[in-house]
Short mmCIF file of C-alpha atoms and ligand atoms in Angstrom, two decimals:
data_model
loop_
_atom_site.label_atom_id
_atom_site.label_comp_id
_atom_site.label_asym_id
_atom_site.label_seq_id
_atom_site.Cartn_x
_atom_site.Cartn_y
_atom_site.Cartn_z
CA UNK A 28 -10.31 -12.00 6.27
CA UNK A 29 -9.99 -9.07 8.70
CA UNK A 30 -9.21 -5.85 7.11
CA UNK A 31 -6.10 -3.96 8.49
CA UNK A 32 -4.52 -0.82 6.38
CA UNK A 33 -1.69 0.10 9.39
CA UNK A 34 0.81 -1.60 11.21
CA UNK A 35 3.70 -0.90 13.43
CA UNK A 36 6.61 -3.03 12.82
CA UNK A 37 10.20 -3.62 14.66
CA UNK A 38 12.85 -4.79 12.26
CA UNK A 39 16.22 -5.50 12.73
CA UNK A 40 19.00 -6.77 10.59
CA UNK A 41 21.69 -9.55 11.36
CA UNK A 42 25.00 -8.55 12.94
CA UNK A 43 27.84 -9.21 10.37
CA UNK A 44 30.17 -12.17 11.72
CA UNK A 45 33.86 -11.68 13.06
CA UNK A 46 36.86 -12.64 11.72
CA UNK A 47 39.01 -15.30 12.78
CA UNK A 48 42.69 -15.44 13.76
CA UNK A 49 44.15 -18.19 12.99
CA UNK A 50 47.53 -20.01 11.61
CA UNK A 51 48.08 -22.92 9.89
CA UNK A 52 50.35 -25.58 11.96
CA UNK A 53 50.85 -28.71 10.64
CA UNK A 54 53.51 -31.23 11.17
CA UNK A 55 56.39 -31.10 9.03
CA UNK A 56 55.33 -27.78 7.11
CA UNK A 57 56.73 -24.57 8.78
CA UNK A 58 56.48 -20.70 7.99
CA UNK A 59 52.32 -21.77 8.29
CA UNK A 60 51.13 -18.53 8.01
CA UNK A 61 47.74 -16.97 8.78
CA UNK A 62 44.62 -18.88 7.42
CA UNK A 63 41.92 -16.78 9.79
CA UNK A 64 38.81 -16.71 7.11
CA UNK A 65 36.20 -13.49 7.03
CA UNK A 66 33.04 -13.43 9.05
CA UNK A 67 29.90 -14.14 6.93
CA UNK A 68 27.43 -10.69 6.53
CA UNK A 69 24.26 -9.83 8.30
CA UNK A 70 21.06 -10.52 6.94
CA UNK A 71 18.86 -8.04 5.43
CA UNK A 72 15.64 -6.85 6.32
CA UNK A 73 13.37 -6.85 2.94
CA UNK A 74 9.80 -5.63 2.19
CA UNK A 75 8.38 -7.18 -0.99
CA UNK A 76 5.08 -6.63 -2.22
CA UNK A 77 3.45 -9.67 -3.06
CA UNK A 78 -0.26 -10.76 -5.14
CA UNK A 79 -3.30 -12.21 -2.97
CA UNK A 80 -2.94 -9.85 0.30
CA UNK A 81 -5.01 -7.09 0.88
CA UNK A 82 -4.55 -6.42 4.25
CA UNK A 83 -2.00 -6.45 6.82
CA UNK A 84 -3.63 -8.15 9.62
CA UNK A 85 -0.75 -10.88 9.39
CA UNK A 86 1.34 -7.57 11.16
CA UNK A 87 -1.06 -7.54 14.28
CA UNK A 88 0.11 -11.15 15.45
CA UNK A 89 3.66 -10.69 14.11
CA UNK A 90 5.56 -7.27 14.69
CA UNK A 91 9.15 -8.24 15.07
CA UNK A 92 11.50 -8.92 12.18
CA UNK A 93 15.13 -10.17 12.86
CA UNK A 94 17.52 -11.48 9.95
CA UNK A 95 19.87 -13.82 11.05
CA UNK A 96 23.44 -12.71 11.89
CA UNK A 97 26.46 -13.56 9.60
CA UNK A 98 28.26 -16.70 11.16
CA UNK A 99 32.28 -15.75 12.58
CA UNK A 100 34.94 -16.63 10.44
CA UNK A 101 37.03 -20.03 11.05
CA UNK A 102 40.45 -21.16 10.77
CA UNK A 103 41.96 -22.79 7.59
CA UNK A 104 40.18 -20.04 5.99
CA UNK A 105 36.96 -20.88 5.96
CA UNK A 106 34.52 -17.98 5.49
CA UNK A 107 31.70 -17.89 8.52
CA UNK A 108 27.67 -18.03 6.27
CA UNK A 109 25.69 -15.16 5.72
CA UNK A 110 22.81 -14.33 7.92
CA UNK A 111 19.23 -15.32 6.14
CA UNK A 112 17.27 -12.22 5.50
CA UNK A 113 14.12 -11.18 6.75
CA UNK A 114 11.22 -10.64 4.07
CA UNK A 115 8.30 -8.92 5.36
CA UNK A 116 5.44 -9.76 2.85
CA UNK A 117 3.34 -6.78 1.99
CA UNK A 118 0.37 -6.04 0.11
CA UNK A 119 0.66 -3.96 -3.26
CA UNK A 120 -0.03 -0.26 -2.21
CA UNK A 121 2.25 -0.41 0.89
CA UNK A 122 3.84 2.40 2.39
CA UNK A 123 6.56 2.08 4.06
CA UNK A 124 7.42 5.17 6.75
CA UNK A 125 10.13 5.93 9.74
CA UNK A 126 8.86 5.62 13.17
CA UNK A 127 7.25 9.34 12.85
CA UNK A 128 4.55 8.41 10.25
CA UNK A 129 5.83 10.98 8.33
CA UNK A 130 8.89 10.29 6.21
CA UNK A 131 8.15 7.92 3.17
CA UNK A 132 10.78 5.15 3.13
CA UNK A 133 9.31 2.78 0.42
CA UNK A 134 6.40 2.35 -2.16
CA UNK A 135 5.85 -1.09 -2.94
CA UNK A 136 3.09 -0.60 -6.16
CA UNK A 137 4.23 -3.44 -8.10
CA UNK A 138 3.51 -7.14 -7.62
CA UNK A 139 7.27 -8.17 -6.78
CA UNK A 140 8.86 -5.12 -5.91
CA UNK A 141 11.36 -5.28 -2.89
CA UNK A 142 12.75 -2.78 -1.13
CA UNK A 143 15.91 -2.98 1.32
CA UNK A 144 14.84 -1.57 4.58
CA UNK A 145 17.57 -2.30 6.42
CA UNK A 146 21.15 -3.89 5.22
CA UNK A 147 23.14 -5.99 7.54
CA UNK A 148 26.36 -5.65 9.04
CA UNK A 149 29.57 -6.64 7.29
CA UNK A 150 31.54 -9.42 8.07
CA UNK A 151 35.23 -8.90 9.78
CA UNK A 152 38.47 -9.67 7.77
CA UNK A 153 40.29 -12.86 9.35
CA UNK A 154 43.82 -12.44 9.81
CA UNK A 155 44.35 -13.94 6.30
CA UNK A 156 43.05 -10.99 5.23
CA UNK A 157 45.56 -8.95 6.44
CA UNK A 158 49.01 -10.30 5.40
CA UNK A 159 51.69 -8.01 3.88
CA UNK A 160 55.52 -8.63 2.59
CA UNK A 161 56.29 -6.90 6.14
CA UNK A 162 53.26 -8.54 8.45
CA UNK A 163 53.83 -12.27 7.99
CA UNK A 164 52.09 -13.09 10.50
CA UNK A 165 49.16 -10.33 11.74
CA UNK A 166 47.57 -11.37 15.05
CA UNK A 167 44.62 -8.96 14.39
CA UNK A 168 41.27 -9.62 12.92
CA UNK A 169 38.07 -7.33 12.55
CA UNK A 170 35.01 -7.89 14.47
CA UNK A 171 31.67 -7.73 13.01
CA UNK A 172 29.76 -4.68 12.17
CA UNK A 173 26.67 -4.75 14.48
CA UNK A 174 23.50 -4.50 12.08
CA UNK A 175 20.55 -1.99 12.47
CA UNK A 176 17.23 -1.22 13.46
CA UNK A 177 14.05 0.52 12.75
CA UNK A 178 11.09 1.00 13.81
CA UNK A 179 8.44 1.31 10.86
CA UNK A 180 5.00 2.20 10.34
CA UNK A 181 3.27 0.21 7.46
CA UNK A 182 0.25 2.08 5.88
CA UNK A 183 -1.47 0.14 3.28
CA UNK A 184 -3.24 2.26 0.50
CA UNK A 185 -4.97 -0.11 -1.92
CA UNK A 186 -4.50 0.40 -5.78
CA UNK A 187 -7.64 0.67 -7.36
CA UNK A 188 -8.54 2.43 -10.84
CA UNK A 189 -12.26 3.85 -9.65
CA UNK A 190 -12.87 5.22 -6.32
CA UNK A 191 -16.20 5.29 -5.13
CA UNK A 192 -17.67 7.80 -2.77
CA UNK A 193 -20.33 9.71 -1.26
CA UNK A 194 -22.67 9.47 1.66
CA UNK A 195 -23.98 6.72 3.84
CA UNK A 196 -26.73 4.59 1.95
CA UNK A 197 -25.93 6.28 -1.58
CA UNK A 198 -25.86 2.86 -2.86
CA UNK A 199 -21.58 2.64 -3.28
CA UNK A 200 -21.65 -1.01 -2.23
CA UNK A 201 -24.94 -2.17 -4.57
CA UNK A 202 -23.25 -0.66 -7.15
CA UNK A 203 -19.98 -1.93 -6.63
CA UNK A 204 -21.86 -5.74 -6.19
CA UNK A 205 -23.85 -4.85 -9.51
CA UNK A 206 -20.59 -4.19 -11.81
CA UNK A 207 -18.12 -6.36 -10.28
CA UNK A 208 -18.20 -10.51 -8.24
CA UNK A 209 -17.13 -8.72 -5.32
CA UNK A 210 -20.13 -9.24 -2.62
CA UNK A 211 -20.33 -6.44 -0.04
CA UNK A 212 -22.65 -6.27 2.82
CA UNK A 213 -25.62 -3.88 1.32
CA UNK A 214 -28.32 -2.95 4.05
CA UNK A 215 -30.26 0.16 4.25
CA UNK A 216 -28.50 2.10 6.89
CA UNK A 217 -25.84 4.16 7.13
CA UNK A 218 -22.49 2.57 7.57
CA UNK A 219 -22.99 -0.91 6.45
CA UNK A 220 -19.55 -0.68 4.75
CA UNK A 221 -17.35 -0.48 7.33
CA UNK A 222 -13.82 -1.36 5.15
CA UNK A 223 -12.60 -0.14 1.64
CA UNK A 224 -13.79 -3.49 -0.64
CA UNK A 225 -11.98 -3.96 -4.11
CA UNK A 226 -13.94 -5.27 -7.15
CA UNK A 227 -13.04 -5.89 -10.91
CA UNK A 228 -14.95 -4.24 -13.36
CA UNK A 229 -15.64 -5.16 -16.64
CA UNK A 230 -16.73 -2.73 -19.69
CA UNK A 231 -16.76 -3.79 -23.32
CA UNK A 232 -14.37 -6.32 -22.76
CA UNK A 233 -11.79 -4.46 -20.77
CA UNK A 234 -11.64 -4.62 -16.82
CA UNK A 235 -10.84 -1.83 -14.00
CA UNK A 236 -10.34 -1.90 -10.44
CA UNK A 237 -12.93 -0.51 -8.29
CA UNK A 238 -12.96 0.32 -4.53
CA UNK A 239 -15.96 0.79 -2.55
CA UNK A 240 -14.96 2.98 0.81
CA UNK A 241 -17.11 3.37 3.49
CA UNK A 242 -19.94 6.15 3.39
CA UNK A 243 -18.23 10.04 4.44
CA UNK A 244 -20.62 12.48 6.66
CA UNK A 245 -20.51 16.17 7.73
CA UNK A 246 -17.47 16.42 9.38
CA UNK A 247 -15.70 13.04 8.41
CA UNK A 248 -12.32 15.38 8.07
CA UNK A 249 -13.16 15.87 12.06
CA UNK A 250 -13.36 12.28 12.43
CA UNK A 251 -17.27 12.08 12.60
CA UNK A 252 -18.54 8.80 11.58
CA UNK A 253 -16.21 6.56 10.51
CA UNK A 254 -13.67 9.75 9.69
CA UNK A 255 -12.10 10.31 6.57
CA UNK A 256 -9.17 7.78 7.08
CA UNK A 257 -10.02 5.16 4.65
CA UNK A 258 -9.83 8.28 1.87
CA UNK A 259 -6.46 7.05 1.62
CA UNK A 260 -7.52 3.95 -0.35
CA UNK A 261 -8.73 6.38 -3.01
CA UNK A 262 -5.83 8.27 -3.40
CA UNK A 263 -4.31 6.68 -6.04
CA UNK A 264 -7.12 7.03 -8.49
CA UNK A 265 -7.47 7.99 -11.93
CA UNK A 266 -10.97 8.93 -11.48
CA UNK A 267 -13.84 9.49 -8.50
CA UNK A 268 -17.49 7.81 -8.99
CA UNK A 269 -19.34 10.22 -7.07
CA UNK A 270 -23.22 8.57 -6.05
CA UNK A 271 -25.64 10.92 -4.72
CA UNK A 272 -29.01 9.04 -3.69
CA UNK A 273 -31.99 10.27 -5.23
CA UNK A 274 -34.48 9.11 -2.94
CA UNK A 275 -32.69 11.37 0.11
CA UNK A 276 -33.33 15.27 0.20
CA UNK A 277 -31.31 17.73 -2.21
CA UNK A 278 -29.30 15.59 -4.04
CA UNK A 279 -27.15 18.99 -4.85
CA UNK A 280 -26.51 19.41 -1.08
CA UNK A 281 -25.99 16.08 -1.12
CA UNK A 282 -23.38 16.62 -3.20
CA UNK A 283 -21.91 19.40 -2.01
CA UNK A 284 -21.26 18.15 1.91
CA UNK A 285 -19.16 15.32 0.31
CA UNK A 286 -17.18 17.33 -2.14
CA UNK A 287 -16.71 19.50 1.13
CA UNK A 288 -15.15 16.64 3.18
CA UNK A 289 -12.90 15.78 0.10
CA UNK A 290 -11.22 18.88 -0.41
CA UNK A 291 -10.91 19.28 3.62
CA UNK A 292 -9.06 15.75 3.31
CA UNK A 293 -6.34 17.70 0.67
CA UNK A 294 -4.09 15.76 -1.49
CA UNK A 295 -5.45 16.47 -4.64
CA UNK A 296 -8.12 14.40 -4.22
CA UNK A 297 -10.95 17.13 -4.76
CA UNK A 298 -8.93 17.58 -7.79
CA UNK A 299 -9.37 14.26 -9.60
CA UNK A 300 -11.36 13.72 -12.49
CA UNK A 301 -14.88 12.69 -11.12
CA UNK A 302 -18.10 11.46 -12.87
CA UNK A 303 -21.39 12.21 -10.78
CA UNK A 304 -24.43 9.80 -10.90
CA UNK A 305 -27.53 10.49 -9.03
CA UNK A 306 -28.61 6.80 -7.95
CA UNK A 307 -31.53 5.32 -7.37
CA UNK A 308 -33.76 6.59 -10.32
CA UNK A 309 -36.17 3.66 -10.50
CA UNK A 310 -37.45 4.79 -7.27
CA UNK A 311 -38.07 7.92 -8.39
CA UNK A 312 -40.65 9.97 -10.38
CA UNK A 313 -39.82 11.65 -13.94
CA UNK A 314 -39.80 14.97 -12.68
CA UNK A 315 -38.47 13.92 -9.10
CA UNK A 316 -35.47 12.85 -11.68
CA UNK A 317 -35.82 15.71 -13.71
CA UNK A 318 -35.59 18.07 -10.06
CA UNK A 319 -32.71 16.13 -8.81
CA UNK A 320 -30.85 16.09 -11.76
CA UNK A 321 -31.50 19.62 -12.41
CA UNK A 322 -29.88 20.73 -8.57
CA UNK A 323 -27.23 17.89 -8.68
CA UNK A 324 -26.26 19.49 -12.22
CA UNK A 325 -25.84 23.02 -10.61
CA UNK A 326 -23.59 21.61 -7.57
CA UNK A 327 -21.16 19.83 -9.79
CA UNK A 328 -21.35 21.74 -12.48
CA UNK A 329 -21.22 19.21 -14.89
CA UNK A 330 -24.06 16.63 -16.36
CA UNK A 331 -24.67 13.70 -13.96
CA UNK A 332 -25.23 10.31 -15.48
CA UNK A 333 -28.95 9.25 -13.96
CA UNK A 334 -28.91 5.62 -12.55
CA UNK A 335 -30.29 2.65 -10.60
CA UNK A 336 -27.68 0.40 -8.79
CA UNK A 337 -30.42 -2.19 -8.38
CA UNK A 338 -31.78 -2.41 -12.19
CA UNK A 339 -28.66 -1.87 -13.93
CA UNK A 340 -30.64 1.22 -15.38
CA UNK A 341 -27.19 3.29 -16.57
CA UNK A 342 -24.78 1.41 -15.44
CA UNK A 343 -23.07 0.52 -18.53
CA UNK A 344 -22.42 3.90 -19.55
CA UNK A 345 -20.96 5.24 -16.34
CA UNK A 346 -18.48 1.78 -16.33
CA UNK A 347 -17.82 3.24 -20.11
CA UNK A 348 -17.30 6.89 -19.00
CA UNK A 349 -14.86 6.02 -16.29
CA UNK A 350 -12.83 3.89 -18.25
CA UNK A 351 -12.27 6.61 -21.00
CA UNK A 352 -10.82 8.67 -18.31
CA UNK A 353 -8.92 6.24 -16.76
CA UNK A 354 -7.29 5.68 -20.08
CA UNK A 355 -6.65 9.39 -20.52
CA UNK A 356 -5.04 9.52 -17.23
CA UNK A 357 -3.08 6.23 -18.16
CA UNK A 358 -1.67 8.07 -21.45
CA UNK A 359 -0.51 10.93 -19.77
CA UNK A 360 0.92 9.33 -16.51
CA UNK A 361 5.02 8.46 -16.57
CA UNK A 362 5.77 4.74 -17.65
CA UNK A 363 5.56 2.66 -14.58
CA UNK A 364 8.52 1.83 -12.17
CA UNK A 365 10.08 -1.07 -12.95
CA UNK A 366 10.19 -4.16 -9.77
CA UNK A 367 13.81 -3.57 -9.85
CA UNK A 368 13.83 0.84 -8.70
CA UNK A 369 14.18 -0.30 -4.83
CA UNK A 370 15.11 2.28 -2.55
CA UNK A 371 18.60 1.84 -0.59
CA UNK A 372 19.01 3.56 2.48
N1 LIG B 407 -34.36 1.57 -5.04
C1 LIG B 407 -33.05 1.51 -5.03
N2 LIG B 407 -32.40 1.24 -3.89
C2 LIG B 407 -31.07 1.19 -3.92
C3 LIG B 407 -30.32 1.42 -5.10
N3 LIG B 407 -29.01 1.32 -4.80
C4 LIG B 407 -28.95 1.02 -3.48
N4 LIG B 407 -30.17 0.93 -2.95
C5 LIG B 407 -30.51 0.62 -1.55
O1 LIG B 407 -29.94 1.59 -0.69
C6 LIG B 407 -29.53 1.00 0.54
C7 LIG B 407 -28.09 1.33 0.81
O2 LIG B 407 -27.26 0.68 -0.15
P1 LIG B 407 -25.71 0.41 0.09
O3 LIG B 407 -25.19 -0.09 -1.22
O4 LIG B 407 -25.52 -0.42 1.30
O5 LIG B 407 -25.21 1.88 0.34
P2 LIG B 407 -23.74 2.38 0.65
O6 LIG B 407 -23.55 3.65 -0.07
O7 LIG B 407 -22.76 1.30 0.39
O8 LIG B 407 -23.85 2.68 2.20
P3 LIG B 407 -22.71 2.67 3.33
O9 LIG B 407 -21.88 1.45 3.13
O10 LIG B 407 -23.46 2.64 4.60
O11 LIG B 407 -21.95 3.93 3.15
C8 LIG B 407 -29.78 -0.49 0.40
O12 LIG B 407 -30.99 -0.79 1.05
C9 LIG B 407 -29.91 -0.68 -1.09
O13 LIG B 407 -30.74 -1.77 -1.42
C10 LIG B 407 -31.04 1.72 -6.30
O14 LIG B 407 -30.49 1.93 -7.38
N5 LIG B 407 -32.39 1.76 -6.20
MG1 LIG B 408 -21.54 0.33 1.56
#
């Protein structure tokens, strides 16, 4: 499946139906009176978030939405039908923004979570409707409010526990297919993962989500390499799985250039919780190790876990380590949303 994290999308909801005017004439029965029924309401336009998408490529072949208008209102009071909705299927982790990018509209996080993008029109009284002691017989009925639209920009940010990063060929995607079923493309050169890839994790029993996002260079805030864009899929977080290859120069500078592009991306990510391997150890001398480890220790400031993504060498305990913090984080986050907090314009 083709991997697509932003869309543009037209929507538009149903124009409500108008009223009728009407009066009831039948043989033999006078003083009829008005029997004009209501117009039916516009359709909605509705995002829901929904399980087994992880892209939004179905938005590149489909980028209009229209619900259905409400139907007019008929005589002998009968009440014109609602316009059908329009649900626009999403992945969980969709944004939903105005036209400018910029102002959030909806965040679908939960499998089944809808939000009302746009509400229909109303329907117009009939005549009925409008019937008083003094009016007996009111020749007026309301037309149909005209519904809305929008233009929206959908930006997909995938909800994963882990987030895996650092540079081109530190081993992100091995790892990922050595802890989880998920089966990226591994070569050795530098951007072989060209899309954030999701995998399921599983420690002592208990599972996580990691994502695997392509390798960041000098400069990726600049847009060098593949850019910094697909940081976005790591935003949500609890913790950062930062693999520095041991096999490649300073593993501290290593370091360093990458925790450089993250805190040039902003939004908190440089200040996640983050747990530092230095990859690659069964390639690598004792005191190669003991060098690397020594200079990746002084960059991060903190003890990195020593590992091989191809032997499992490790593995185990940095699976272990990022689970304890994703449960910290877990404990100290608010209780989730519930499906039901939509947002209403
Ligand atoms: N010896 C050894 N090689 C490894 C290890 N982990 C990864 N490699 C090799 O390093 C190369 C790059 O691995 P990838 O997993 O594709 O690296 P990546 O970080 O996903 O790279 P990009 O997707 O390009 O950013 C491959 O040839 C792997 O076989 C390891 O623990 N030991
Ligand atoms: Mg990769």
């Amino acid at each position: 499946m083709k991997f697509l994290d932003e869309a543009k999308v037209y929507i538009r909801s149903g124009d409500g139906g108008n009223g009728c005017v009407s009066f009831r004439r039948e043989k033999f029965i006078e003083f009829g009176g008005p029997n004009g029924g209501d117009g039916g309401n516009g359709g909605d336009v509705i995002a829901e978030a929904v399980d087994g998408l992880n892209t939004l490529i179905d938005y590149r072949y489909q980028q209009h939405f229209t619900a259905k208008n409400g139907g007019a209102g008929m005589g002998k009071d009968r009440h014109g039908a609602n316009g059908a909705n329009a649900v626009l299927k999403v992945p969980v982790g969709t944004q939903i923004y105005d036209e400018d990018g910029e102002t959030l509209i909806a965040d679908l996080t939960e499998c089944g979570q809808r939000a009302v993008l746009l509400r229909g029109g109303n329907g117009g009284f009939g005549n009925a409707h409008f019937k008083t002691s003094t009016n007996r017989a009111p020749r007026h009925a309301n037309p149909g409010q005209p519904g809305s639209e929008l233009t929206i920009r959908l930006r997909l940010k995938l909800i994963a526990d882990a987030g895996i990063v650092g540079l081109p060929n530190a081993g992100k995607s091995t790892f990922l297919a050595a802890v989880s079923a998920a089966k990226p493309k591994i070569a050795d050169y530098p951007f072989t993962t060209l899309h954030p890839q999701l995998g399921v994790a599983d420690v002592d029993g208990r599972e996580f989500v990691l994502a695997d996002i392509p390798g960041l260079i000098e400069g990726a805030h600049e847009g060098v390499g593949l850019g910094d864009r697909f940081l976005g899929h790591i935003e949500r977080c609890r913790v950062l799985l930062h693999l520095v290859d041991g096999t490649d120069g300073d593993a501290g500078a290593a370091y360093n250039t990458v925790r450089a592009e993250l805190i040039a991306y902003g939004r908190e990510l440089a200040a996640k919780p983050e747990i530092v391997a230095l990859n690659k150890a069964d390639a690598l001398g004792p005191d190669e190790i003991k060098r690397q480890t020594t200079r990746l220790k002084r960059a991060a400031k903190k003890n990195p876990f020593v590992i091989s993504a191809v032997s499992g060498d490790g593995v185990a305990d940095v699976l272990r380590a990022s689970l304890q913090v994703i449960d910290e984080a877990r404990r100290s986050e608010a209780p989730p949303r519930t499906a039901d907090a939509a947002w209403h314009p």
